mmCIF file of C-alpha atoms in Angstrom:
data_model
loop_
_atom_site.group_PDB
_atom_site.id
_atom_site.type_symbol
_atom_site.label_atom_id
_atom_site.label_comp_id
_atom_site.label_asym_id
_atom_site.label_seq_id
_atom_site.Cartn_x
_atom_site.Cartn_y
_atom_site.Cartn_z
ATOM 1 C CA MET A 17 25.049 89.119 80.770
ATOM 2 C CA THR A 18 26.983 92.220 81.816
ATOM 3 C CA ALA A 19 29.874 91.263 79.494
ATOM 4 C CA ALA A 20 27.428 90.816 76.613
ATOM 5 C CA VAL A 21 25.940 94.258 77.270
ATOM 6 C CA PHE A 22 29.416 95.801 77.520
ATOM 7 C CA PHE A 23 30.751 94.363 74.255
ATOM 8 C CA GLY A 24 27.443 94.759 72.443
ATOM 9 C CA CYS A 25 27.132 98.437 73.336
ATOM 10 C CA THR A 26 30.814 98.999 72.562
ATOM 11 C CA PHE A 27 30.467 97.632 69.039
ATOM 12 C CA ILE A 28 27.207 99.493 68.473
ATOM 13 C CA ALA A 29 28.721 102.806 69.532
ATOM 14 C CA PHE A 30 32.185 102.508 68.004
ATOM 15 C CA GLY A 31 31.914 99.699 65.426
ATOM 16 C CA PRO A 32 30.981 101.921 62.433
ATOM 17 C CA ALA A 33 33.666 104.470 63.356
ATOM 18 C CA LEU A 34 36.234 101.662 63.605
ATOM 19 C CA ALA A 35 35.156 100.338 60.208
ATOM 20 C CA LEU A 36 35.478 103.812 58.671
ATOM 21 C CA TYR A 37 38.933 104.153 60.175
ATOM 22 C CA ILE A 38 40.124 100.756 58.914
ATOM 23 C CA PHE A 39 38.827 101.084 55.362
ATOM 24 C CA THR A 40 39.330 104.788 54.673
ATOM 25 C CA ILE A 41 42.087 106.120 56.955
ATOM 26 C CA ALA A 42 44.377 103.374 58.289
ATOM 27 C CA THR A 43 46.114 102.862 54.932
ATOM 28 C CA GLU A 44 47.229 106.515 54.672
ATOM 29 C CA PRO A 45 49.706 107.794 57.311
ATOM 30 C CA LEU A 46 48.865 111.429 56.565
ATOM 31 C CA ARG A 47 45.177 110.818 57.236
ATOM 32 C CA ILE A 48 46.037 109.133 60.543
ATOM 33 C CA ILE A 49 47.981 112.222 61.591
ATOM 34 C CA PHE A 50 45.104 114.536 60.665
ATOM 35 C CA LEU A 51 42.679 112.266 62.558
ATOM 36 C CA ILE A 52 44.801 112.354 65.717
ATOM 37 C CA VAL A 53 45.227 116.127 65.497
ATOM 38 C CA GLY A 54 41.459 116.529 65.038
ATOM 39 C CA ALA A 55 40.833 114.418 68.155
ATOM 40 C CA PHE A 56 43.403 116.527 70.017
ATOM 41 C CA PHE A 57 41.618 119.732 68.990
ATOM 42 C CA TRP A 58 38.373 118.332 70.404
ATOM 43 C CA LEU A 59 40.218 117.574 73.655
ATOM 44 C CA LEU A 60 41.456 121.152 73.775
ATOM 45 C CA SER A 61 37.895 122.400 73.330
ATOM 46 C CA LEU A 62 36.772 120.164 76.206
ATOM 47 C CA LEU A 63 39.583 121.476 78.391
ATOM 48 C CA LEU A 64 38.579 125.085 77.741
ATOM 49 C CA SER A 65 34.899 124.240 78.296
ATOM 50 C CA SER A 66 35.795 122.558 81.580
ATOM 51 C CA LEU A 67 37.680 125.648 82.733
ATOM 52 C CA VAL A 68 34.648 127.818 81.968
ATOM 53 C CA TRP A 69 32.414 125.319 83.794
ATOM 54 C CA PHE A 70 34.723 125.250 86.816
ATOM 55 C CA MET A 71 34.803 129.045 87.040
ATOM 56 C CA THR A 72 31.019 129.241 86.684
ATOM 57 C CA ARG A 73 30.489 126.693 89.451
ATOM 58 C CA THR A 74 32.945 128.566 91.673
ATOM 59 C CA ILE A 75 31.215 131.903 91.101
ATOM 60 C CA THR A 76 27.802 130.418 91.953
ATOM 61 C CA ASP A 77 29.182 128.683 95.071
ATOM 62 C CA ASN A 78 28.262 125.207 93.710
ATOM 63 C CA LYS A 79 24.556 125.757 94.222
ATOM 64 C CA ASP A 80 22.230 122.848 93.442
ATOM 65 C CA GLY A 81 18.574 122.611 92.451
ATOM 66 C CA PRO A 82 17.191 124.812 89.659
ATOM 67 C CA VAL A 83 20.457 126.749 89.489
ATOM 68 C CA GLN A 84 22.277 123.533 88.607
ATOM 69 C CA LYS A 85 19.923 122.878 85.681
ATOM 70 C CA TYR A 86 20.440 126.333 84.221
ATOM 71 C CA LEU A 87 24.171 126.033 84.738
ATOM 72 C CA LEU A 88 24.180 122.771 82.791
ATOM 73 C CA MET A 89 22.242 124.380 79.954
ATOM 74 C CA PHE A 90 24.736 127.251 79.955
ATOM 75 C CA GLY A 91 27.598 124.749 79.974
ATOM 76 C CA VAL A 92 26.149 122.900 76.980
ATOM 77 C CA LEU A 93 25.814 126.116 74.988
ATOM 78 C CA VAL A 94 29.337 127.281 75.839
ATOM 79 C CA SER A 95 30.787 123.838 75.105
ATOM 80 C CA VAL A 96 29.164 123.697 71.659
ATOM 81 C CA LEU A 97 30.367 127.216 70.832
ATOM 82 C CA ILE A 98 33.917 126.353 71.869
ATOM 83 C CA GLN A 99 33.855 123.097 69.892
ATOM 84 C CA GLU A 100 32.819 124.921 66.728
ATOM 85 C CA MET A 101 35.457 127.592 67.341
ATOM 86 C CA PHE A 102 38.123 124.886 67.511
ATOM 87 C CA ARG A 103 36.662 123.254 64.396
ATOM 88 C CA PHE A 104 37.105 126.568 62.582
ATOM 89 C CA ALA A 105 40.653 126.920 63.934
ATOM 90 C CA TYR A 106 41.444 123.395 62.723
ATOM 91 C CA TYR A 107 40.040 124.254 59.293
ATOM 92 C CA LYS A 108 42.400 127.250 59.099
ATOM 93 C CA ILE A 109 45.383 125.068 60.062
ATOM 94 C CA LEU A 110 44.448 122.366 57.541
ATOM 95 C CA LYS A 111 44.021 125.010 54.850
ATOM 96 C CA LYS A 112 47.534 126.323 55.496
ATOM 97 C CA ALA A 113 48.952 122.794 55.691
ATOM 98 C CA ASN A 114 47.272 121.826 52.414
ATOM 99 C CA GLU A 115 48.703 124.877 50.666
ATOM 100 C CA GLY A 116 52.127 124.057 52.107
ATOM 101 C CA LEU A 117 51.969 120.493 50.801
ATOM 102 C CA LYS A 118 51.088 121.768 47.344
ATOM 103 C CA SER A 119 54.049 124.170 47.329
ATOM 104 C CA ILE A 120 56.510 121.517 48.569
ATOM 105 C CA ASN A 121 55.375 118.770 46.169
ATOM 106 C CA PRO A 122 53.625 120.435 43.221
ATOM 107 C CA ASP A 123 53.741 117.189 41.243
ATOM 108 C CA GLU A 124 51.791 115.247 43.859
ATOM 109 C CA SER A 125 48.128 115.910 44.508
ATOM 110 C CA ALA A 126 47.445 117.169 48.032
ATOM 111 C CA PRO A 127 44.431 115.834 49.958
ATOM 112 C CA SER A 128 41.216 117.628 49.126
ATOM 113 C CA MET A 129 39.572 119.793 51.773
ATOM 114 C CA ARG A 130 36.492 117.591 51.583
ATOM 115 C CA LEU A 131 38.578 114.556 52.505
ATOM 116 C CA LEU A 132 40.258 116.496 55.312
ATOM 117 C CA ALA A 133 36.823 117.583 56.542
ATOM 118 C CA TYR A 134 35.756 113.934 56.749
ATOM 119 C CA VAL A 135 38.934 112.910 58.582
ATOM 120 C CA SER A 136 38.761 115.781 61.068
ATOM 121 C CA GLY A 137 35.058 115.160 61.662
ATOM 122 C CA LEU A 138 35.764 111.520 62.416
ATOM 123 C CA GLY A 139 38.504 112.564 64.855
ATOM 124 C CA PHE A 140 36.127 114.965 66.592
ATOM 125 C CA GLY A 141 33.401 112.323 66.698
ATOM 126 C CA ILE A 142 35.512 109.469 68.056
ATOM 127 C CA MET A 143 36.954 111.549 70.881
ATOM 128 C CA SER A 144 33.532 113.014 71.695
ATOM 129 C CA GLY A 145 32.014 109.529 71.764
ATOM 130 C CA VAL A 146 34.764 108.134 73.985
ATOM 131 C CA PHE A 147 34.424 110.881 76.588
ATOM 132 C CA SER A 148 30.630 110.786 76.489
ATOM 133 C CA PHE A 149 30.169 107.035 76.761
ATOM 134 C CA VAL A 150 33.172 105.561 78.559
ATOM 135 C CA ASN A 151 31.799 106.017 82.106
ATOM 136 C CA THR A 152 28.363 104.700 81.138
ATOM 137 C CA LEU A 153 30.033 101.763 79.417
ATOM 138 C CA SER A 154 32.090 100.906 82.496
ATOM 139 C CA ASP A 155 28.914 100.881 84.615
ATOM 140 C CA SER A 156 27.410 98.253 82.282
ATOM 141 C CA LEU A 157 29.852 95.698 83.734
ATOM 142 C CA GLY A 158 27.891 95.849 86.996
ATOM 143 C CA PRO A 159 27.038 95.392 89.726
ATOM 144 C CA GLY A 160 23.413 96.475 89.591
ATOM 145 C CA THR A 161 20.254 96.028 87.550
ATOM 146 C CA VAL A 162 19.197 98.673 85.043
ATOM 147 C CA GLY A 163 15.585 99.792 85.404
ATOM 148 C CA ILE A 164 15.021 98.372 88.890
ATOM 149 C CA ARG A 165 14.016 101.845 90.160
ATOM 150 C CA GLY A 166 11.675 102.623 87.269
ATOM 151 C CA ASP A 167 14.250 103.917 84.789
ATOM 152 C CA SER A 168 14.486 102.668 81.227
ATOM 153 C CA PRO A 169 15.890 99.095 81.078
ATOM 154 C CA GLN A 170 17.305 100.004 77.661
ATOM 155 C CA PHE A 171 19.495 102.814 79.019
ATOM 156 C CA PHE A 172 22.817 101.324 77.885
ATOM 157 C CA LEU A 173 21.430 100.423 74.479
ATOM 158 C CA ASN A 174 19.946 103.890 73.994
ATOM 159 C CA SER A 175 23.216 105.489 75.092
ATOM 160 C CA ALA A 176 25.189 103.337 72.649
ATOM 161 C CA PHE A 177 22.988 104.311 69.702
ATOM 162 C CA MET A 178 23.105 107.979 70.713
ATOM 163 C CA THR A 179 26.897 107.832 70.893
ATOM 164 C CA LEU A 180 26.918 106.349 67.390
ATOM 165 C CA VAL A 181 24.651 109.153 66.190
ATOM 166 C CA ILE A 182 26.910 111.796 67.754
ATOM 167 C CA ILE A 183 29.996 110.322 66.044
ATOM 168 C CA LEU A 184 28.286 110.280 62.646
ATOM 169 C CA LEU A 185 26.898 113.778 63.182
ATOM 170 C CA HIS A 186 30.387 115.100 63.879
ATOM 171 C CA ILE A 187 31.463 113.697 60.508
ATOM 172 C CA PHE A 188 28.524 115.403 58.765
ATOM 173 C CA TRP A 189 29.073 118.628 60.708
ATOM 174 C CA GLY A 190 32.755 118.615 59.759
ATOM 175 C CA ILE A 191 32.023 118.161 56.043
ATOM 176 C CA VAL A 192 29.279 120.815 55.981
ATOM 177 C CA PHE A 193 31.362 123.210 58.096
ATOM 178 C CA PHE A 194 34.463 122.943 55.903
ATOM 179 C CA ASP A 195 32.378 123.225 52.739
ATOM 180 C CA GLY A 196 30.766 126.397 54.062
ATOM 181 C CA CYS A 197 34.173 127.845 54.874
ATOM 182 C CA GLU A 198 35.536 126.940 51.443
ATOM 183 C CA LYS A 199 32.583 128.455 49.577
ATOM 184 C CA LYS A 200 32.200 131.292 52.103
ATOM 185 C CA LYS A 201 28.589 130.322 52.768
ATOM 186 C CA TRP A 202 28.561 131.448 56.366
ATOM 187 C CA TYR A 203 24.920 130.509 56.917
ATOM 188 C CA THR A 204 25.928 126.832 56.723
ATOM 189 C CA LEU A 205 28.194 127.409 59.727
ATOM 190 C CA LEU A 206 25.180 128.764 61.596
ATOM 191 C CA VAL A 207 23.188 125.664 60.589
ATOM 192 C CA VAL A 208 25.942 123.434 61.981
ATOM 193 C CA LEU A 209 26.042 125.433 65.214
ATOM 194 C CA LEU A 210 22.258 125.402 65.708
ATOM 195 C CA THR A 211 21.876 121.687 64.967
ATOM 196 C CA HIS A 212 24.774 120.933 67.314
ATOM 197 C CA VAL A 213 23.090 122.939 70.073
ATOM 198 C CA LEU A 214 19.753 121.224 69.360
ATOM 199 C CA VAL A 215 21.197 117.712 69.543
ATOM 200 C CA SER A 216 23.159 118.519 72.704
ATOM 201 C CA ALA A 217 20.068 119.994 74.375
ATOM 202 C CA LEU A 218 17.744 117.076 73.586
ATOM 203 C CA GLY A 219 17.989 115.821 77.149
ATOM 204 C CA TYR A 220 16.564 119.120 78.429
ATOM 205 C CA ILE A 221 13.950 119.579 75.698
ATOM 206 C CA LEU A 222 12.484 116.080 75.995
ATOM 207 C CA GLN A 223 11.346 114.507 79.227
ATOM 208 C CA GLY A 224 10.911 110.917 80.385
ATOM 209 C CA PRO A 225 12.971 108.080 81.867
ATOM 210 C CA ALA A 226 14.098 106.815 78.464
ATOM 211 C CA ILE A 227 15.309 110.253 77.427
ATOM 212 C CA SER A 228 18.007 110.323 80.104
ATOM 213 C CA ALA A 229 20.173 108.334 77.711
ATOM 214 C CA TYR A 230 20.346 111.354 75.451
ATOM 215 C CA ARG A 231 22.156 113.402 78.095
ATOM 216 C CA ILE A 232 25.530 112.108 76.979
ATOM 217 C CA GLY A 233 26.683 115.248 75.194
ATOM 218 C CA PRO A 234 28.765 118.172 76.403
ATOM 219 C CA SER A 235 27.074 118.386 79.805
ATOM 220 C CA LYS A 236 28.154 114.866 80.735
ATOM 221 C CA CYS A 237 31.659 115.498 79.415
ATOM 222 C CA LEU A 238 31.843 118.621 81.589
ATOM 223 C CA LYS A 239 30.687 116.701 84.666
ATOM 224 C CA THR A 240 33.188 113.921 84.004
ATOM 225 C CA THR A 241 36.129 116.262 83.496
ATOM 226 C CA CYS A 242 35.390 118.598 86.412
ATOM 227 C CA SER A 243 34.433 115.988 89.004
#
């Protein structure tokens, strides 16, 4: 049963992203490179967020209780801000790279910024999903029984679907973000930032045993990296 839960949740969380990769990216080497670089930029944002989290915990002397909750909320906000800053930095790099490709090979059509936005968003989403869900997924192999202490018995399933949602949202956020930068509609960047903060803070806004599955965003990544 644990193996069934493990593979089932794995395919729920990462199956659509794998399908998108196979059918839309795997056939183009340039897209693969941009995907890997996008994932690397998300890793850099996590590294910087972890450093901020580590310094904050050190300054507060690793206090627990209510202080810990507010620190996690602060960590989520900082992590989202840093992620969007790195998304903007990646947009600038892709813009320069796209212009360079056009100047080198004027006869060949360079990838559109909308396509690059999709590829970078998928890279951000896959890496975010892996770091958010990998520890939870490893726990699904056992030992133990989910829900035996009153928690939601559907924790792994809820976490898998939330990871899928996060991956898809990163794709949408990437497309909207790049489009806003291209058309200089800066309010769309604010919409992306606010919705990202809202989704990441769902675990603190909503309460209940089943809602704990939603706390798989930046706060869990920070805990995993800094532990």
